[in-house]
Coordinates of C-alpha atoms in Angstrom, one line a residue:
Chain A
X1 CA 49.9 43.7 94.3
X2 CA 51.0 39.3 94.6
X3 CA 49.7 36.8 92.6
X4 CA 48.6 33.0 92.9
X5 CA 49.3 30.2 90.2
X6 CA 47.6 27.0 89.8
X7 CA 49.0 24.0 88.8
X8 CA 47.0 21.4 88.6
X9 CA 47.8 18.5 87.7
X10 CA 46.6 14.7 86.8
X11 CA 47.7 13.8 90.2
X12 CA 49.1 16.7 92.5
X13 CA 47.5 20.1 92.7
X14 CA 50.1 22.4 93.8
X15 CA 49.2 25.7 94.5
X16 CA 52.0 29.1 94.8
X17 CA 52.0 32.5 96.0
X18 CA 54.3 34.6 93.8
X19 CA 55.9 39.1 94.0
X20 CA 56.1 40.4 91.4
X21 CA 58.8 40.2 90.1
X22 CA 56.7 36.1 89.9
X23 CA 59.8 34.3 92.8
X24 CA 57.1 32.1 94.4
X25 CA 56.8 33.2 98.0
X26 CA 55.1 30.4 99.5
X27 CA 53.8 27.1 97.7
X28 CA 50.6 24.0 98.6
X29 CA 50.8 21.4 96.6
X30 CA 47.3 18.8 97.6
X31 CA 46.9 15.4 95.5
X32 CA 44.2 16.1 92.8
X33 CA 42.2 12.8 93.4
X34 CA 41.5 13.0 89.3
X35 CA 38.3 11.5 88.4
X36 CA 36.2 13.4 90.7
X37 CA 33.4 15.3 90.1
X38 CA 34.7 19.1 89.5
X39 CA 33.0 20.7 92.3
X40 CA 35.0 18.1 94.7
X41 CA 38.3 19.4 93.2
X42 CA 38.0 22.8 93.2
X43 CA 37.1 22.4 96.7
X44 CA 40.1 21.2 97.6
X45 CA 42.5 23.6 95.1
X46 CA 39.8 26.3 97.4
X47 CA 41.3 25.5 100.3
X48 CA 44.9 24.4 99.0
X49 CA 44.8 28.3 97.9
X50 CA 44.0 29.6 101.4
X51 CA 46.8 27.2 102.7
X52 CA 49.5 28.8 101.1
X53 CA 48.2 31.8 101.4
X54 CA 47.8 31.4 105.7
X55 CA 51.0 30.4 105.4
X56 CA 52.3 32.9 103.3
X57 CA 51.1 35.5 105.7
X58 CA 49.6 37.5 102.8
X59 CA 45.7 38.6 103.1
X60 CA 43.2 37.3 99.6
X61 CA 42.6 41.8 99.5
X62 CA 46.4 41.4 99.0
X63 CA 46.2 39.5 95.1
X64 CA 45.1 40.7 91.8
X65 CA 44.3 37.6 90.4
X66 CA 44.2 33.8 90.7
X67 CA 45.8 31.3 87.2
X68 CA 44.9 27.7 86.9
X69 CA 47.7 25.8 84.2
X70 CA 45.3 22.3 83.8
X71 CA 45.9 19.5 81.2
X72 CA 43.6 19.0 77.7
X73 CA 42.7 21.8 76.4
X74 CA 41.9 24.4 78.1
X75 CA 39.5 27.9 77.0
X76 CA 41.1 30.8 78.2
X77 CA 38.3 33.1 76.5
X78 CA 35.9 31.2 78.5
X79 CA 37.6 29.7 81.2
X80 CA 36.7 26.7 81.1
X81 CA 37.9 23.6 81.0
X82 CA 36.8 21.8 78.0
X83 CA 38.2 17.8 77.7
X84 CA 41.0 16.7 79.8
X85 CA 41.7 13.0 79.5
X86 CA 43.9 13.2 82.6
X87 CA 41.4 14.4 84.8
X88 CA 37.7 13.2 83.2
X89 CA 37.1 16.4 82.6
X90 CA 34.6 17.7 79.7
X91 CA 33.0 21.0 79.8
X92 CA 34.9 22.3 83.0
X93 CA 34.0 25.8 83.9
X94 CA 36.6 26.6 86.3
X95 CA 37.1 30.3 86.1
X96 CA 34.1 31.2 86.8
X97 CA 34.0 28.6 89.9
X98 CA 37.2 30.3 91.1
X99 CA 35.9 33.3 90.4
X100 CA 32.2 32.4 92.4
X101 CA 34.6 31.7 95.6
X102 CA 36.9 33.9 95.9
X103 CA 35.8 36.8 94.0
X104 CA 39.1 37.6 92.5
X105 CA 39.4 37.3 88.5
X106 CA 40.4 33.8 87.6
X107 CA 43.0 32.9 83.9
X108 CA 42.9 29.6 82.4
X109 CA 45.5 28.3 80.7
X110 CA 46.7 24.9 79.3
X111 CA 50.1 23.6 81.3
X112 CA 52.5 23.5 78.5
X113 CA 50.8 27.2 76.9
X114 CA 52.1 28.1 81.1
X115 CA 55.3 26.3 81.3
X116 CA 56.1 28.4 78.0
X117 CA 54.7 32.3 79.6
X118 CA 56.6 31.4 83.0
X119 CA 59.8 30.7 81.0
X120 CA 59.4 34.1 79.2
X121 CA 58.9 35.5 82.8
X122 CA 60.8 33.9 85.2
X123 CA 63.4 31.2 83.1
X124 CA 65.0 31.4 80.2
X125 CA 63.6 33.6 77.1
X126 CA 63.1 36.3 79.9
X127 CA 62.6 39.2 77.6
X128 CA 61.5 37.5 74.6
X129 CA 58.4 38.1 72.4
X130 CA 58.7 35.7 70.3
X131 CA 59.2 31.6 71.6
X132 CA 58.5 27.9 72.0
X133 CA 58.8 25.7 74.4
X134 CA 59.2 21.7 73.5
X135 CA 58.8 19.2 76.4
X136 CA 60.2 15.9 76.5
X137 CA 58.2 13.6 78.2
X138 CA 55.8 11.2 78.2
X139 CA 54.2 12.7 75.2
X140 CA 56.0 15.8 73.3
X141 CA 54.2 19.0 74.8
X142 CA 54.1 22.4 73.4
X143 CA 53.4 26.1 74.0
X144 CA 53.6 29.0 71.5
X145 CA 54.7 31.9 72.7
X146 CA 53.8 34.9 70.4
X147 CA 53.9 38.7 71.2
X148 CA 55.1 38.2 74.5
X149 CA 51.3 36.2 74.9
X150 CA 50.1 32.7 75.0
X151 CA 48.6 31.8 71.4
X152 CA 46.1 29.1 72.9
X153 CA 44.3 29.6 68.9
X154 CA 40.5 28.9 68.4
X155 CA 39.0 27.2 71.6
X156 CA 42.7 26.4 73.2
X157 CA 43.5 23.9 71.6
X158 CA 46.9 25.2 69.6
X159 CA 49.9 23.9 70.6
X160 CA 50.1 20.4 70.1
X161 CA 52.7 20.9 68.6
X162 CA 53.3 16.9 70.0
X163 CA 51.4 16.2 67.4
X164 CA 52.6 17.1 64.0
X165 CA 54.0 14.7 61.5
X166 CA 57.1 13.6 61.4
X167 CA 56.2 10.1 58.6
X168 CA 53.0 10.7 57.0
X169 CA 51.5 7.9 58.2
X170 CA 54.9 6.1 60.1
X171 CA 55.2 5.2 64.0
X172 CA 51.6 5.2 66.0
X173 CA 50.5 7.8 68.3
X174 CA 48.1 7.9 71.4
X175 CA 46.8 10.7 69.1
X176 CA 45.3 7.6 66.5
X177 CA 47.0 9.5 64.2
X178 CA 50.3 8.1 62.9
X179 CA 53.2 9.7 62.2
X180 CA 53.1 12.6 65.0
X181 CA 56.6 14.1 66.2
X182 CA 55.6 12.7 69.5
X183 CA 56.0 9.1 68.2
X184 CA 59.7 9.5 67.8
X185 CA 60.8 12.5 70.0
X186 CA 59.6 11.4 73.6
X187 CA 61.0 10.1 76.2
X188 CA 59.2 7.2 76.1
X189 CA 59.5 6.9 72.2
X190 CA 63.1 7.3 73.1
X191 CA 62.8 4.5 75.5
X192 CA 61.5 2.1 72.2
X193 CA 64.5 3.3 70.8
X194 CA 66.5 2.2 72.9
X195 CA 64.9 -1.7 73.4
X196 CA 64.9 -1.9 70.0
X197 CA 68.9 -1.1 69.9
X198 CA 69.7 -3.2 72.9
X199 CA 67.6 -6.5 70.7
X200 CA 69.3 -5.3 67.0
X201 CA 72.7 -5.3 68.3
X202 CA 73.7 -8.0 71.0
X203 CA 77.0 -7.0 71.5
X204 CA 76.0 -3.3 73.0
X205 CA 75.6 -2.8 76.4
X206 CA 71.8 -2.1 75.5
X207 CA 71.3 -6.0 74.8
X208 CA 72.4 -6.5 78.3
X209 CA 70.1 -4.9 80.7
X210 CA 66.0 -5.8 80.7
X211 CA 63.6 -3.7 79.2
X212 CA 61.2 -3.2 81.8
X213 CA 64.8 -1.4 83.4
X214 CA 65.5 0.8 80.5
X215 CA 64.0 4.3 81.3
X216 CA 65.0 8.3 79.0
X217 CA 68.3 8.0 80.7
X218 CA 69.7 4.5 79.3
X219 CA 71.1 5.1 76.7
X220 CA 72.9 8.2 77.6
X221 CA 74.2 6.3 80.3
X222 CA 76.2 3.2 77.7
X223 CA 77.1 6.0 75.2
X224 CA 79.0 7.2 78.2
X225 CA 80.8 4.2 78.0
X226 CA 81.9 4.0 74.5
X227 CA 78.3 2.0 73.1
X228 CA 78.5 2.5 69.7
X229 CA 75.2 1.5 68.9
X230 CA 73.8 4.0 72.0
X231 CA 75.3 6.7 71.0
X232 CA 73.4 5.6 67.4
X233 CA 69.8 5.9 69.2
X234 CA 70.8 8.9 70.2
X235 CA 72.6 10.4 66.9
X236 CA 69.1 9.4 65.4
X237 CA 66.6 10.5 68.6
X238 CA 68.6 14.0 67.6
X239 CA 67.7 14.0 64.6
X240 CA 63.9 13.0 64.9
X241 CA 63.2 16.3 68.2
X242 CA 65.3 18.5 65.2
X243 CA 63.3 17.8 62.1
X244 CA 60.6 19.6 64.1
X245 CA 62.1 22.7 65.7
X246 CA 63.3 23.3 62.2
X247 CA 59.5 23.0 61.3
X248 CA 58.8 24.8 64.3
X249 CA 61.2 27.6 63.0
X250 CA 59.9 27.6 58.6
X251 CA 56.6 28.5 60.2
X252 CA 56.5 30.1 63.1
X253 CA 60.0 31.5 62.9
X254 CA 60.6 31.7 66.5
X255 CA 63.2 34.1 68.8
X256 CA 63.9 31.6 70.8
X257 CA 63.4 27.3 71.1
X258 CA 63.5 25.2 74.2
X259 CA 63.6 22.5 75.4
X260 CA 62.2 21.1 79.0
X261 CA 61.3 17.7 80.2
X262 CA 63.5 14.9 82.0
X263 CA 65.3 15.2 78.5
X264 CA 66.5 18.0 78.6
X265 CA 69.0 18.3 81.3
X266 CA 71.8 16.5 78.5
X267 CA 71.4 20.2 77.9
X268 CA 74.4 21.0 75.2
X269 CA 74.1 16.9 74.3
X270 CA 71.0 17.7 72.6
X271 CA 71.3 21.1 71.6
X272 CA 74.8 20.7 69.5
X273 CA 73.2 18.5 67.1
X274 CA 70.0 20.2 66.9
X275 CA 71.4 23.5 66.7
X276 CA 73.3 22.2 63.6
X277 CA 70.3 20.4 62.1
X278 CA 68.8 23.3 62.4
X279 CA 70.5 25.0 60.7
X280 CA 71.7 23.1 58.4
X281 CA 67.9 22.2 57.1
X282 CA 65.5 25.4 57.6
X283 CA 65.1 27.6 54.4
X284 CA 67.8 29.4 53.7
X285 CA 69.7 27.4 55.4
X286 CA 72.7 29.6 57.5
X287 CA 70.9 32.8 56.9
X288 CA 67.2 31.2 57.4
X289 CA 65.3 32.6 61.1
X290 CA 67.7 30.3 63.3
X291 CA 66.5 30.8 66.5
X292 CA 68.0 30.6 69.9
X293 CA 68.1 27.1 70.7
X294 CA 68.4 26.3 74.7
X295 CA 66.6 24.5 77.4
X296 CA 63.9 25.6 80.2
X297 CA 65.2 26.2 83.1
X298 CA 62.1 26.3 85.7
X299 CA 61.9 23.0 85.6
X300 CA 58.6 21.6 88.2
X301 CA 57.9 26.1 89.5
X302 CA 56.6 26.8 85.9
X303 CA 53.9 25.4 86.4
X304 CA 52.5 27.5 89.5
X305 CA 54.8 31.1 88.0
X306 CA 53.3 30.7 84.4
X307 CA 49.4 30.1 85.9
X308 CA 50.6 33.3 88.1
X309 CA 51.2 35.2 84.8
X310 CA 48.3 34.4 82.7
Chain B
X1 CA 41.3 57.4 52.5
X2 CA 42.8 56.4 50.1
X3 CA 45.3 53.2 49.9
X4 CA 48.4 52.4 47.5
X5 CA 49.1 48.5 46.5
X6 CA 51.9 47.5 44.8
X7 CA 52.1 43.5 43.7
X8 CA 56.0 42.7 43.4
X9 CA 56.1 39.9 41.6
X10 CA 59.2 38.2 39.2
X11 CA 57.7 38.8 36.0
X12 CA 55.4 42.2 36.9
X13 CA 54.6 45.2 39.1
X14 CA 50.9 44.8 39.6
X15 CA 49.8 48.6 40.7
X16 CA 46.2 49.2 42.4
X17 CA 44.7 52.3 44.7
X18 CA 41.9 51.0 46.2
X19 CA 38.7 52.3 48.7
X20 CA 38.7 51.4 51.8
X21 CA 36.3 49.0 51.5
X22 CA 39.3 47.5 49.5
X23 CA 38.0 48.1 46.1
X24 CA 40.3 48.7 43.4
X25 CA 39.3 51.6 41.9
X26 CA 42.1 51.7 39.5
X27 CA 45.2 49.2 38.6
X28 CA 49.1 49.5 36.4
X29 CA 51.2 46.8 35.5
X30 CA 54.3 46.3 34.4
X31 CA 57.6 44.2 33.7
X32 CA 59.2 43.9 36.5
X33 CA 62.9 43.3 35.5
X34 CA 63.6 41.2 38.2
X35 CA 67.6 41.9 38.7
X36 CA 68.3 44.3 37.7
X37 CA 69.4 47.2 40.3
X38 CA 66.3 47.8 42.7
X39 CA 67.1 51.7 41.2
X40 CA 65.9 50.8 38.5
X41 CA 62.5 48.5 39.3
X42 CA 61.7 50.8 42.2
X43 CA 61.6 54.0 39.6
X44 CA 59.4 52.1 37.4
X45 CA 57.1 51.0 40.9
X46 CA 57.2 55.0 41.1
X47 CA 55.8 55.6 37.9
X48 CA 53.5 53.3 38.3
X49 CA 51.4 54.1 40.8
X50 CA 51.9 58.2 39.3
X51 CA 50.0 56.4 36.6
X52 CA 47.6 54.7 38.5
X53 CA 46.5 57.9 40.4
X54 CA 46.4 60.0 37.0
X55 CA 44.6 57.4 35.9
X56 CA 42.3 57.1 39.2
X57 CA 42.0 60.8 39.6
X58 CA 43.2 61.2 42.6
X59 CA 46.1 63.0 44.6
X60 CA 49.1 61.3 46.5
X61 CA 47.3 63.7 49.3
X62 CA 44.2 61.3 48.9
X63 CA 46.4 58.4 50.2
X64 CA 47.3 57.0 53.7
X65 CA 49.8 55.0 52.7
X66 CA 51.7 52.7 50.4
X67 CA 51.6 49.1 50.6
X68 CA 53.5 46.2 48.9
X69 CA 54.0 42.8 48.7
X70 CA 57.2 40.9 47.2
X71 CA 58.0 37.8 47.1
X72 CA 61.0 36.1 49.0
X73 CA 62.3 37.4 52.7
X74 CA 60.6 40.9 53.8
X75 CA 61.2 42.4 56.8
X76 CA 58.1 44.0 58.3
X77 CA 60.0 46.1 60.9
X78 CA 62.8 47.2 58.4
X79 CA 60.9 47.4 55.3
X80 CA 63.5 46.1 54.0
X81 CA 63.7 42.7 51.3
X82 CA 66.1 40.7 52.9
X83 CA 66.3 37.9 50.3
X84 CA 64.7 37.8 47.3
X85 CA 65.4 34.9 44.5
X86 CA 62.6 35.8 42.2
X87 CA 63.6 39.6 42.3
X88 CA 67.9 38.5 42.9
X89 CA 67.5 41.3 45.6
X90 CA 70.1 41.1 49.1
X91 CA 69.1 43.7 51.8
X92 CA 67.0 46.4 50.1
X93 CA 65.6 49.4 51.8
X94 CA 62.5 48.8 50.0
X95 CA 59.6 50.9 52.4
X96 CA 62.5 53.5 53.1
X97 CA 63.1 54.6 49.0
X98 CA 59.4 54.9 48.4
X99 CA 58.8 56.7 51.4
X100 CA 61.7 58.7 50.5
X101 CA 59.3 59.5 46.7
X102 CA 56.3 59.7 48.5
X103 CA 56.8 61.6 51.0
X104 CA 53.6 58.8 52.5
X105 CA 54.5 55.7 54.6
X106 CA 55.2 52.6 53.4
X107 CA 55.0 49.1 55.0
X108 CA 56.4 45.9 53.0
X109 CA 55.2 42.5 53.6
X110 CA 55.8 38.6 51.8
X111 CA 53.5 38.0 48.6
X112 CA 51.8 35.2 50.2
X113 CA 51.1 36.8 53.8
X114 CA 49.5 39.7 51.6
X115 CA 47.2 37.2 50.1
X116 CA 46.2 35.9 53.5
X117 CA 45.7 39.8 54.9
X118 CA 43.2 40.3 51.9
X119 CA 40.9 37.3 52.3
X120 CA 40.8 38.5 55.2
X121 CA 39.9 42.7 54.5
X122 CA 37.7 41.7 51.5
X123 CA 37.8 37.8 49.9
X124 CA 36.5 34.5 51.8
X125 CA 37.6 35.0 55.2
X126 CA 36.1 38.7 56.0
X127 CA 36.2 38.9 59.3
X128 CA 37.9 36.1 60.4
X129 CA 41.5 36.7 62.7
X130 CA 42.6 33.8 62.5
X131 CA 43.0 32.4 59.3
X132 CA 45.8 31.2 57.2
X133 CA 46.3 30.9 53.6
X134 CA 47.6 27.8 51.5
X135 CA 48.1 28.6 48.1
X136 CA 49.2 25.2 45.6
X137 CA 51.2 26.4 42.9
X138 CA 54.6 26.1 41.6
X139 CA 56.0 25.5 45.4
X140 CA 53.1 26.0 48.6
X141 CA 53.0 28.9 49.6
X142 CA 51.6 30.3 53.4
X143 CA 50.3 33.4 54.6
X144 CA 49.7 33.0 58.4
X145 CA 46.6 36.0 60.6
X146 CA 47.3 35.8 64.1
X147 CA 44.8 37.8 65.7
X148 CA 44.1 39.8 62.4
X149 CA 48.0 40.5 61.5
X150 CA 50.3 38.6 59.4
X151 CA 52.5 36.6 61.5
X152 CA 56.0 37.6 60.3
X153 CA 58.4 35.9 62.0
X154 CA 61.6 37.1 63.0
X155 CA 62.9 39.0 60.0
X156 CA 60.0 38.1 58.4
X157 CA 61.0 34.5 58.0
X158 CA 58.0 32.5 59.2
X159 CA 55.0 30.9 57.4
X160 CA 57.2 29.4 54.5
X161 CA 54.0 26.4 55.4
X162 CA 55.4 25.0 51.9
X163 CA 58.9 23.7 53.7
X164 CA 57.3 21.9 56.8
X165 CA 57.5 18.0 56.9
X166 CA 55.5 15.8 55.1
X167 CA 57.7 12.5 55.5
X168 CA 61.2 12.6 57.2
X169 CA 64.1 12.6 55.0
X170 CA 60.9 11.8 51.8
X171 CA 61.3 13.9 48.2
X172 CA 63.8 16.1 48.7
X173 CA 62.3 19.7 47.7
X174 CA 63.5 23.2 46.1
X175 CA 64.9 23.8 49.7
X176 CA 67.6 22.3 49.6
X177 CA 65.3 20.0 52.4
X178 CA 63.7 16.5 52.2
X179 CA 59.8 15.6 52.4
X180 CA 58.8 19.1 52.4
X181 CA 55.1 18.9 52.6
X182 CA 55.6 21.9 48.9
X183 CA 57.4 18.2 47.6
X184 CA 54.2 15.8 48.0
X185 CA 51.0 19.2 47.6
X186 CA 52.4 21.4 45.3
X187 CA 51.2 22.1 41.4
X188 CA 54.7 20.5 40.1
X189 CA 54.3 18.1 42.8
X190 CA 50.8 16.5 41.3
X191 CA 52.7 17.2 37.7
X192 CA 54.9 14.3 38.9
X193 CA 52.7 12.2 40.3
X194 CA 50.7 12.2 37.0
X195 CA 53.0 11.3 35.1
X196 CA 55.1 8.8 37.5
X197 CA 50.8 7.8 37.5
X198 CA 50.7 7.0 33.4
X199 CA 54.3 5.4 33.4
X200 CA 52.7 3.0 36.2
X201 CA 49.6 1.7 35.0
X202 CA 49.6 1.1 30.7
X203 CA 45.7 0.7 30.7
X204 CA 45.3 4.5 31.7
X205 CA 44.3 7.3 29.9
X206 CA 47.4 9.3 32.1
X207 CA 49.2 6.4 30.1
X208 CA 49.0 8.1 26.4
X209 CA 49.4 11.6 27.9
X210 CA 53.4 13.0 26.8
X211 CA 54.8 13.6 30.0
X212 CA 55.9 17.3 28.3
X213 CA 51.6 17.8 28.0
X214 CA 50.5 17.0 31.4
X215 CA 49.7 20.3 33.2
X216 CA 48.2 20.3 37.2
X217 CA 44.7 19.5 35.5
X218 CA 45.5 16.4 33.0
X219 CA 44.8 13.8 36.7
X220 CA 41.0 15.6 37.1
X221 CA 39.7 14.7 33.4
X222 CA 41.2 11.2 32.9
X223 CA 39.7 11.3 36.4
X224 CA 36.2 13.1 34.8
X225 CA 36.7 9.9 32.0
X226 CA 36.2 7.6 34.6
X227 CA 39.9 6.8 34.5
X228 CA 41.1 5.0 37.9
X229 CA 44.5 5.3 38.2
X230 CA 44.1 9.7 37.9
X231 CA 41.3 8.8 40.8
X232 CA 44.3 7.1 42.9
X233 CA 46.2 9.8 42.6
X234 CA 43.6 12.3 43.1
X235 CA 43.3 10.2 46.6
X236 CA 46.6 10.3 47.4
X237 CA 47.2 14.2 47.0
X238 CA 44.3 15.1 48.9
X239 CA 46.1 13.0 51.7
X240 CA 48.9 15.2 51.1
X241 CA 47.4 18.7 51.4
X242 CA 45.0 17.4 54.5
X243 CA 48.4 16.2 56.2
X244 CA 50.3 19.5 56.1
X245 CA 46.5 21.1 57.1
X246 CA 45.9 19.0 60.1
X247 CA 49.6 19.5 61.4
X248 CA 48.6 23.5 61.3
X249 CA 44.7 22.4 63.3
X250 CA 47.6 20.9 66.3
X251 CA 49.8 23.4 66.0
X252 CA 47.9 27.2 65.4
X253 CA 44.2 26.0 64.9
X254 CA 43.3 28.6 62.9
X255 CA 39.6 29.8 62.8
X256 CA 39.5 29.2 58.6
X257 CA 42.6 27.6 56.2
X258 CA 41.9 28.8 52.9
X259 CA 43.4 27.3 49.9
X260 CA 44.2 29.3 46.5
X261 CA 46.5 29.0 43.6
X262 CA 46.6 27.6 40.8
X263 CA 44.5 23.3 41.8
X264 CA 42.6 25.4 44.7
X265 CA 40.2 26.0 41.3
X266 CA 39.0 22.0 41.6
X267 CA 36.5 23.5 45.2
X268 CA 34.9 20.7 46.4
X269 CA 36.7 18.1 44.4
X270 CA 39.3 18.8 46.6
X271 CA 37.8 20.6 49.8
X272 CA 35.1 17.1 51.3
X273 CA 38.9 14.7 50.7
X274 CA 40.8 17.3 52.2
X275 CA 37.7 18.2 55.4
X276 CA 37.0 14.9 56.4
X277 CA 40.8 13.5 56.6
X278 CA 41.3 16.6 58.7
X279 CA 38.3 15.8 61.4
X280 CA 39.4 11.7 61.1
X281 CA 42.9 12.9 61.7
X282 CA 44.0 16.5 63.6
X283 CA 43.3 16.4 67.6
X284 CA 40.3 15.2 69.5
X285 CA 39.1 14.5 66.1
X286 CA 35.7 15.3 65.1
X287 CA 35.7 17.2 69.4
X288 CA 39.1 18.8 67.9
X289 CA 39.3 23.2 66.7
X290 CA 38.3 22.6 63.1
X291 CA 38.3 24.9 60.8
X292 CA 36.7 26.2 58.2
X293 CA 38.2 25.5 54.9
X294 CA 37.4 27.1 52.1
X295 CA 39.2 28.3 48.1
X296 CA 40.4 31.6 48.4
X297 CA 38.8 34.4 46.9
X298 CA 40.6 37.3 45.1
X299 CA 42.7 35.1 43.0
X300 CA 44.7 38.0 40.7
X301 CA 44.0 40.8 43.2
X302 CA 44.9 39.8 46.2
X303 CA 47.8 41.2 46.2
X304 CA 47.1 44.8 45.2
X305 CA 44.2 43.9 48.2
X306 CA 46.5 42.4 51.2
X307 CA 49.7 44.5 50.1
X308 CA 47.3 47.6 50.4
X309 CA 46.3 46.1 53.5
X310 CA 49.3 46.2 55.4

């Protein structure tokens, strides 16, 4: 049997059909047109599913089910998108709507949780039953897999790992709280830290780059050219990521922590200092439950694969 | 069938036999004599089990199993006490030793996890399948119940919730890290905060109490007598507890958070401001996944009951 995976994003809806090894056999993408009524978005979603099946030459009757990964709070029990600011949705019964159209069982998960699940079925965490995926992007997203299943918590509201505390009453966060991990460890935060270092150290290469041209890569490029201030920003940024990872070790003791998102492309450059920090700061230090730490593997495909695996 | 529960502490071993409703039918306690070889401690433990069965008039053949709650890192998979500073133990195969003696299945759990489990079978969280227990004592202990079972993590090393971060590089913690929740929210921390307020505010009642006489109750008594500085300490202390609870909401989204340990006897006096803080700081604020927050019910009996329920 095949499975259909839908990666519902704020910009695009990516639909794929996967085989039993979670290989994507065909994919199709349409604009989300967020903030339209849910019915209109779901109609486009259904048309995209039909297009992808036709493209793959697979009949609906050969599919075991449909999964959707959506931004926001998704209740896997009720199949409802409880709240999604990106989509402008409130209490949309997405699974029921898809089931009525396709007469196939539909499942729903938060997109970050789907990405974590995808890594366990076809990515860097295959065979791992207890892991956490941290996505370092505009924000810091999280997905928790315990005993092989997504841990979504009450109403599917858990795994908002970017909104755990790093500094009580510290930097303001988009969520309204202050001092969240996201306010220090997201790519957005790294850009802010890069700009601040450029202002502080007039001799630094960073001082020569206009603030509006700084992106998540800038500081790494400057460090490559031997810029000390840039390396300092990177070192501190690694501490921020690692401090949050240490909290995950002390609370959940997962077997593996994966980093995803654009910044994670820096690979060992981030992973090495992060591993060292975790091993010297977690409970029990080097005798503690130190997880394997690596980068996620699936990138853009994680959404479809994880949704299909729900 | 009956079950045997053993609460192995650094000072005493408390043994009880419980019925299917987790009522303790008989109990018996002997000194642990910690830091003796494990064989000697286990021999006393076995004798205590035999004494409690005799006391209850129950035969070993009427018991379904034995559970032990132990301080330190306990691996429920291997039945081994991996590391316990309180007992001076390293890699003690406790379950195997008990099984060889009694020819009954033996199970092992960390004491804080057992206390959490106990609340779900016979305490304040009966019927709740996803909850966290926070024990505010000398340290801050934690127990996590997910889907009705203890979440112990790799090697049983998880749920060290007191060692999640409140302030990056903040107050030194006993674990070697700085800024842990425990360093702000334990009874030990509250005593330190009380003494500091006494030094800072010479007009406060707290200034009249010698440091060595300050305990976890002192600041509450002073606030009862209208002392403003004392109330300020309490307000801040509630913020510390609540900030950590908010992290648990954002990461695990449990249905319930229970507070245990000596300080939790303050009840609503702590719970009210903590609930308000969580509702205004968690992800989604008042629309978020706000758990029921209450105090634990079982007190000293939690150890035996939770061990029996393993």
